[in-house]
PDB file of C-alpha atoms in Angstrom:
ATOM      1  CA  MET A 192      99.283 -92.564-107.211  1.00  0.00           C
ATOM      2  CA  LYS A 193      96.567 -90.766-109.174  1.00  0.00           C
ATOM      3  CA  ALA A 194      93.881 -92.775-107.328  1.00  0.00           C
ATOM      4  CA  SER A 195      95.219 -91.805-103.873  1.00  0.00           C
ATOM      5  CA  LYS A 196      95.288 -88.102-104.832  1.00  0.00           C
ATOM      6  CA  THR A 197      91.688 -88.435-105.994  1.00  0.00           C
ATOM      7  CA  MET A 198      90.700 -90.048-102.676  1.00  0.00           C
ATOM      8  CA  ILE A 199      92.399 -87.263-100.685  1.00  0.00           C
ATOM      9  CA  LEU A 200      90.624 -84.643-102.792  1.00  0.00           C
ATOM     10  CA  ILE A 201      87.238 -86.380-102.281  1.00  0.00           C
ATOM     11  CA  GLY A 202      87.900 -86.602 -98.520  1.00  0.00           C
ATOM     12  CA  PHE A 203      88.798 -82.919 -98.371  1.00  0.00           C
ATOM     13  CA  LEU A 204      85.659 -81.947-100.307  1.00  0.00           C
ATOM     14  CA  PHE A 205      83.560 -84.132 -97.984  1.00  0.00           C
ATOM     15  CA  LEU A 206      84.907 -82.253 -94.944  1.00  0.00           C
ATOM     16  CA  LEU A 207      84.159 -78.913 -96.569  1.00  0.00           C
ATOM     17  CA  LEU A 208      80.599 -79.965 -97.323  1.00  0.00           C
ATOM     18  CA  LEU A 209      79.972 -81.410 -93.839  1.00  0.00           C
ATOM     19  CA  PRO A 210      77.171 -79.390 -92.209  1.00  0.00           C
ATOM     20  CA  SER A 211      78.645 -76.940 -89.716  1.00  0.00           C
ATOM     21  CA  SER A 212      75.551 -77.336 -87.529  1.00  0.00           C
ATOM     22  CA  VAL A 213      76.824 -80.716 -86.353  1.00  0.00           C
ATOM     23  CA  VAL A 214      80.022 -79.187 -84.978  1.00  0.00           C
ATOM     24  CA  ILE A 215      78.166 -76.195 -83.552  1.00  0.00           C
ATOM     25  CA  ALA A 216      75.641 -78.405 -81.777  1.00  0.00           C
ATOM     26  CA  ASP A 217      78.419 -80.402 -80.123  1.00  0.00           C
ATOM     27  CA  ASP A 218      80.145 -77.203 -79.046  1.00  0.00           C
ATOM     28  CA  ASP A 219      76.899 -75.769 -77.642  1.00  0.00           C
ATOM     29  CA  ASP A 220      76.244 -78.973 -75.713  1.00  0.00           C
ATOM     30  CA  HIS A 221      79.721 -78.764 -74.214  1.00  0.00           C
ATOM     31  CA  LYS A 222      79.192 -75.113 -73.275  1.00  0.00           C
ATOM     32  CA  GLU A 223      75.853 -75.962 -71.648  1.00  0.00           C
ATOM     33  CA  ASP A 224      77.457 -78.729 -69.562  1.00  0.00           C
ATOM     34  CA  LYS A 225      80.254 -76.374 -68.557  1.00  0.00           C
ATOM     35  CA  ARG A 226      77.789 -73.675 -67.511  1.00  0.00           C
ATOM     36  CA  TRP A 227      75.917 -76.166 -65.312  1.00  0.00           C
ATOM     37  CA  TYR A 228      79.188 -77.393 -63.795  1.00  0.00           C
ATOM     38  CA  GLN A 229      80.382 -73.884 -63.082  1.00  0.00           C
ATOM     39  CA  LYS A 230      77.061 -72.907 -61.514  1.00  0.00           C
ATOM     40  CA  ILE A 231      77.516 -75.545 -58.829  1.00  0.00           C
ATOM     41  CA  TYR A 232      81.271 -75.622 -58.315  1.00  0.00           C
ATOM     42  CA  ASP A 233      82.512 -72.117 -59.036  1.00  0.00           C
ATOM     43  CA  ASP A 234      79.844 -69.737 -57.794  1.00  0.00           C
ATOM     44  CA  ASP A 235      79.429 -69.196 -54.086  1.00  0.00           C
ATOM     45  CA  HIS A 236      76.310 -67.037 -53.953  1.00  0.00           C
ATOM     46  CA  ASP A 237      72.919 -68.283 -52.838  1.00  0.00           C
ATOM     47  CA  ASP A 238      71.280 -66.956 -55.988  1.00  0.00           C
ATOM     48  CA  ASP A 239      73.196 -69.564 -57.986  1.00  0.00           C
ATOM     49  CA  TYR A 240      70.721 -72.119 -56.642  1.00  0.00           C
ATOM     50  CA  HIS A 241      68.453 -71.035 -59.497  1.00  0.00           C
ATOM     51  CA  HIS A 242      70.001 -72.703 -62.515  1.00  0.00           C
ATOM     52  CA  GLY A 243      66.971 -73.057 -64.706  1.00  0.00           C
ATOM     53  CA  ASP A 244      64.734 -75.965 -65.517  1.00  0.00           C
ATOM     54  CA  ASP A 245      67.601 -78.412 -65.840  1.00  0.00           C
ATOM     55  CA  ASP A 246      66.011 -81.546 -64.395  1.00  0.00           C
ATOM     56  CA  ARG A 247      68.735 -84.102 -63.826  1.00  0.00           C
ATOM     57  CA  ASP A 248      67.169 -85.814 -60.825  1.00  0.00           C
ATOM     58  CA  ASP A 249      63.829 -86.389 -59.124  1.00  0.00           C
ATOM     59  CA  HIS A 250      64.187 -83.047 -57.342  1.00  0.00           C
ATOM     60  CA  ASP A 251      65.497 -79.605 -58.159  1.00  0.00           C
ATOM     61  CA  GLU A 252      69.271 -79.922 -57.715  1.00  0.00           C
ATOM     62  CA  SER A 253      69.447 -76.361 -56.519  1.00  0.00           C
ATOM     63  CA  TYR A 254      67.773 -77.429 -53.265  1.00  0.00           C
ATOM     64  CA  LEU A 255      68.074 -80.192 -50.728  1.00  0.00           C
ATOM     65  CA  LYS A 256      65.601 -83.052 -50.615  1.00  0.00           C
ATOM     66  CA  SER A 257      62.878 -82.761 -47.999  1.00  0.00           C
ATOM     67  CA  VAL A 258      63.190 -85.214 -45.127  1.00  0.00           C
ATOM     68  CA  ASN A 259      61.160 -88.254 -46.142  1.00  0.00           C
ATOM     69  CA  ASN A 260      62.061 -90.918 -43.592  1.00  0.00           C
ATOM     70  CA  PRO A 261      59.337 -91.337 -40.948  1.00  0.00           C
ATOM     71  CA  THR A 262      61.670 -93.018 -38.427  1.00  0.00           C
ATOM     72  CA  TYR A 263      64.286 -90.295 -38.655  1.00  0.00           C
ATOM     73  CA  GLU A 264      61.640 -87.613 -38.463  1.00  0.00           C
ATOM     74  CA  ALA A 265      59.876 -89.207 -35.494  1.00  0.00           C
ATOM     75  CA  GLU A 266      63.048 -89.757 -33.470  1.00  0.00           C
ATOM     76  CA  CYS A 267      64.708 -86.411 -34.169  1.00  0.00           C
ATOM     77  CA  SER A 268      61.978 -83.819 -34.646  1.00  0.00           C
ATOM     78  CA  GLY A 269      60.765 -84.138 -31.047  1.00  0.00           C
ATOM     79  CA  CYS A 270      63.736 -82.059 -29.890  1.00  0.00           C
ATOM     80  CA  HIS A 271      64.842 -80.061 -32.921  1.00  0.00           C
ATOM     81  CA  PHE A 272      64.291 -79.381 -36.590  1.00  0.00           C
ATOM     82  CA  PRO A 273      64.977 -82.606 -38.555  1.00  0.00           C
ATOM     83  CA  TYR A 274      67.933 -81.480 -40.640  1.00  0.00           C
ATOM     84  CA  GLN A 275      68.263 -82.724 -44.205  1.00  0.00           C
ATOM     85  CA  PRO A 276      70.944 -85.451 -44.398  1.00  0.00           C
ATOM     86  CA  GLU A 277      72.627 -83.476 -47.209  1.00  0.00           C
ATOM     87  CA  LEU A 278      73.805 -80.874 -44.685  1.00  0.00           C
ATOM     88  CA  LEU A 279      76.513 -83.212 -43.336  1.00  0.00           C
ATOM     89  CA  PRO A 280      78.721 -85.966 -44.758  1.00  0.00           C
ATOM     90  CA  SER A 281      78.088 -89.552 -43.676  1.00  0.00           C
ATOM     91  CA  ALA A 282      81.186 -89.561 -41.419  1.00  0.00           C
ATOM     92  CA  SER A 283      79.619 -86.777 -39.348  1.00  0.00           C
ATOM     93  CA  TRP A 284      76.231 -88.495 -39.159  1.00  0.00           C
ATOM     94  CA  MET A 285      77.817 -91.770 -38.043  1.00  0.00           C
ATOM     95  CA  LYS A 286      79.847 -89.977 -35.374  1.00  0.00           C
ATOM     96  CA  ILE A 287      76.659 -88.347 -34.095  1.00  0.00           C
ATOM     97  CA  LEU A 288      74.780 -91.663 -34.054  1.00  0.00           C
ATOM     98  CA  ASN A 289      77.634 -93.370 -32.205  1.00  0.00           C
ATOM     99  CA  GLN A 290      77.571 -90.780 -29.421  1.00  0.00           C
ATOM    100  CA  LEU A 291      73.873 -90.718 -28.546  1.00  0.00           C
ATOM    101  CA  ASP A 292      74.717 -91.203 -24.867  1.00  0.00           C
ATOM    102  CA  ASP A 293      76.020 -87.628 -25.014  1.00  0.00           C
ATOM    103  CA  HIS A 294      74.049 -85.979 -27.800  1.00  0.00           C
ATOM    104  CA  PHE A 295      75.092 -82.360 -27.267  1.00  0.00           C
ATOM    105  CA  GLY A 296      74.541 -82.712 -23.537  1.00  0.00           C
ATOM    106  CA  GLU A 297      71.486 -84.973 -23.744  1.00  0.00           C
ATOM    107  CA  VAL A 298      71.059 -88.740 -23.560  1.00  0.00           C
ATOM    108  CA  VAL A 299      69.123 -90.046 -26.576  1.00  0.00           C
ATOM    109  CA  GLU A 300      67.758 -93.578 -26.545  1.00  0.00           C
ATOM    110  CA  ILE A 301      66.816 -95.177 -29.852  1.00  0.00           C
ATOM    111  CA  ASP A 302      66.015 -98.843 -30.308  1.00  0.00           C
ATOM    112  CA  PRO A 303      68.508-100.772 -32.497  1.00  0.00           C
ATOM    113  CA  ASP A 304      66.103-101.269 -35.416  1.00  0.00           C
ATOM    114  CA  SER A 305      65.249 -97.569 -35.595  1.00  0.00           C
ATOM    115  CA  LYS A 306      68.907 -96.646 -35.270  1.00  0.00           C
ATOM    116  CA  GLU A 307      69.771 -98.885 -38.218  1.00  0.00           C
ATOM    117  CA  ILE A 308      66.981 -97.371 -40.345  1.00  0.00           C
ATOM    118  CA  ILE A 309      68.168 -93.858 -39.475  1.00  0.00           C
ATOM    119  CA  SER A 310      71.796 -94.764 -40.125  1.00  0.00           C
ATOM    120  CA  ASP A 311      71.009 -96.167 -43.575  1.00  0.00           C
ATOM    121  CA  TYR A 312      68.891 -93.128 -44.436  1.00  0.00           C
ATOM    122  CA  LEU A 313      71.542 -90.626 -43.343  1.00  0.00           C
ATOM    123  CA  LYS A 314      74.374 -92.447 -45.105  1.00  0.00           C
ATOM    124  CA  SER A 315      72.589 -92.847 -48.410  1.00  0.00           C
ATOM    125  CA  ASN A 316      71.398 -89.219 -48.438  1.00  0.00           C
ATOM    126  CA  SER A 317      74.435 -87.487 -46.941  1.00  0.00           C
ATOM    127  CA  ALA A 318      76.235 -84.507 -48.480  1.00  0.00           C
ATOM    128  CA  GLU A 319      78.757 -86.543 -50.476  1.00  0.00           C
ATOM    129  CA  ASN A 320      75.900 -88.505 -52.078  1.00  0.00           C
ATOM    130  CA  SER A 321      74.018 -85.383 -53.147  1.00  0.00           C
ATOM    131  CA  SER A 322      74.172 -83.406 -56.370  1.00  0.00           C
ATOM    132  CA  SER A 323      72.620 -80.351 -54.740  1.00  0.00           C
ATOM    133  CA  GLY A 324      74.679 -77.192 -55.165  1.00  0.00           C
ATOM    134  CA  LEU A 325      74.516 -76.535 -51.423  1.00  0.00           C
ATOM    135  CA  ALA A 326      75.752 -80.028 -50.518  1.00  0.00           C
ATOM    136  CA  VAL A 327      78.583 -79.767 -53.053  1.00  0.00           C
ATOM    137  CA  LYS A 328      79.736 -76.490 -51.503  1.00  0.00           C
ATOM    138  CA  ILE A 329      79.536 -77.959 -48.007  1.00  0.00           C
ATOM    139  CA  MET A 330      81.722 -80.899 -49.046  1.00  0.00           C
ATOM    140  CA  ARG A 331      84.227 -78.724 -50.889  1.00  0.00           C
ATOM    141  CA  ARG A 332      85.133 -76.777 -47.731  1.00  0.00           C
ATOM    142  CA  LEU A 333      85.307 -79.617 -45.206  1.00  0.00           C
ATOM    143  CA  GLY A 334      88.939 -80.611 -45.628  1.00  0.00           C
ATOM    144  CA  ASN A 335      89.771 -83.565 -43.371  1.00  0.00           C
ATOM    145  CA  HIS A 336      87.535 -82.454 -40.514  1.00  0.00           C
ATOM    146  CA  VAL A 337      84.568 -84.487 -39.280  1.00  0.00           C
ATOM    147  CA  TYR A 338      82.191 -81.896 -37.878  1.00  0.00           C
ATOM    148  CA  MET A 339      79.390 -82.935 -35.553  1.00  0.00           C
ATOM    149  CA  ARG A 340      77.467 -79.687 -35.766  1.00  0.00           C
ATOM    150  CA  ILE A 341      76.012 -78.232 -38.944  1.00  0.00           C
ATOM    151  CA  THR A 342      76.707 -74.795 -37.446  1.00  0.00           C
ATOM    152  CA  ASP A 343      80.462 -75.610 -37.432  1.00  0.00           C
ATOM    153  CA  ILE A 344      80.531 -76.343 -41.168  1.00  0.00           C
ATOM    154  CA  PRO A 345      82.789 -73.705 -42.817  1.00  0.00           C
ATOM    155  CA  TYR A 346      80.383 -72.997 -45.674  1.00  0.00           C
ATOM    156  CA  ILE A 347      77.445 -72.503 -43.276  1.00  0.00           C
ATOM    157  CA  ILE A 348      79.540 -70.119 -41.167  1.00  0.00           C
ATOM    158  CA  GLU A 349      80.565 -68.181 -44.290  1.00  0.00           C
ATOM    159  CA  GLU A 350      76.956 -67.806 -45.404  1.00  0.00           C
ATOM    160  CA  HIS A 351      76.015 -66.227 -42.049  1.00  0.00           C
ATOM    161  CA  HIS A 352      79.140 -64.133 -41.449  1.00  0.00           C
ATOM    162  CA  GLU A 353      77.462 -60.802 -42.257  1.00  0.00           C
ATOM    163  CA  LEU A 354      74.909 -61.230 -39.490  1.00  0.00           C
ATOM    164  CA  ASN A 355      75.602 -59.768 -36.086  1.00  0.00           C
ATOM    165  CA  PRO A 356      76.007 -62.656 -33.579  1.00  0.00           C
ATOM    166  CA  GLU A 357      73.432 -60.919 -31.353  1.00  0.00           C
ATOM    167  CA  VAL A 358      70.767 -61.790 -33.940  1.00  0.00           C
ATOM    168  CA  PHE A 359      71.020 -65.464 -32.946  1.00  0.00           C
ATOM    169  CA  GLU A 360      70.564 -64.593 -29.280  1.00  0.00           C
ATOM    170  CA  ARG A 361      67.083 -63.218 -29.893  1.00  0.00           C
ATOM    171  CA  GLU A 362      64.380 -65.189 -28.141  1.00  0.00           C
ATOM    172  CA  SER A 363      62.632 -65.705 -31.477  1.00  0.00           C
ATOM    173  CA  ILE A 364      65.736 -67.461 -32.875  1.00  0.00           C
ATOM    174  CA  GLY A 365      67.772 -68.861 -29.984  1.00  0.00           C
ATOM    175  CA  SER A 366      70.813 -70.052 -31.959  1.00  0.00           C
ATOM    176  CA  LEU A 367      72.274 -70.531 -35.418  1.00  0.00           C
ATOM    177  CA  SER A 368      71.060 -74.131 -35.321  1.00  0.00           C
ATOM    178  CA  ASN A 369      67.408 -73.037 -35.401  1.00  0.00           C
ATOM    179  CA  CYS A 370      67.248 -72.916 -39.207  1.00  0.00           C
ATOM    180  CA  ILE A 371      63.480 -72.649 -39.478  1.00  0.00           C
ATOM    181  CA  ALA A 372      63.426 -69.428 -37.444  1.00  0.00           C
ATOM    182  CA  CYS A 373      64.737 -67.466 -40.446  1.00  0.00           C
ATOM    183  CA  HIS A 374      64.681 -69.858 -43.408  1.00  0.00           C
ATOM    184  CA  THR A 375      60.949 -70.026 -44.004  1.00  0.00           C
ATOM    185  CA  THR A 376      61.281 -72.832 -46.559  1.00  0.00           C
ATOM    186  CA  ALA A 377      63.922 -74.896 -44.709  1.00  0.00           C
ATOM    187  CA  GLU A 378      61.570 -77.852 -44.294  1.00  0.00           C
ATOM    188  CA  ARG A 379      61.403 -78.090 -48.090  1.00  0.00           C
ATOM    189  CA  GLY A 380      65.196 -77.942 -48.361  1.00  0.00           C
ATOM    190  CA  ILE A 381      65.243 -74.387 -49.731  1.00  0.00           C
ATOM    191  CA  TYR A 382      67.778 -72.160 -47.983  1.00  0.00           C
ATOM    192  CA  ASP A 383      68.259 -69.325 -50.449  1.00  0.00           C
ATOM    193  CA  ASP A 384      68.149 -65.663 -49.457  1.00  0.00           C
ATOM    194  CA  ASP A 385      64.817 -65.042 -51.175  1.00  0.00           C
ATOM    195  CA  ASN A 386      63.035 -66.992 -48.456  1.00  0.00           C
ATOM    196  CA  VAL A 387      64.806 -65.584 -45.407  1.00  0.00           C
ATOM    197  CA  LYS A 388      62.871 -63.550 -42.836  1.00  0.00           C
ATOM    198  CA  ILE A 389      64.797 -62.643 -39.708  1.00  0.00           C
ATOM    199  CA  PRO A 390      62.357 -62.326 -36.819  1.00  0.00           C
ATOM    200  CA  ARG A 391      62.596 -59.488 -34.315  1.00  0.00           C
TER     201      ARG A 391
END
């Protein structure tokens, strides 16, 4: 009985002497993870794309990856800006690829090999496979809808709601789908407000 009381006392003294820095470090690490999580999931302002030098991937997670597939770029950039795959979920990209005979009023012909390369690229880099804050926000607002246009995505609409619709009718812009008209760094996957210049 005396031995067990001694062991309890030694255990209690050990806990008292345990360096508090160990517990504090764990708590700080948890807080840091929570801050990073909240930056992406809870904040809905473009300036939250700047969440420090936290380098969890091969690119800055605050931005989208630049398009880096030559086949996709060659086949799509002839008619419009080659949108980053992270702007749509894979279900949307596959729906688009399966309706190339009526691609927003145009007939698009792509050879089977190129189509397969593009399909694989879009699927593996789509919004649900991205850790970018923008892609996460896009996915969070989709619900069960499979949108075929990036301009129909609820989050994209929300981000442009303060602009007068007449702005997009300007000859220098043409439509909401012409991202590079205003987002000067869109090709690099950077869509934050700091790099927006609305042409006259």
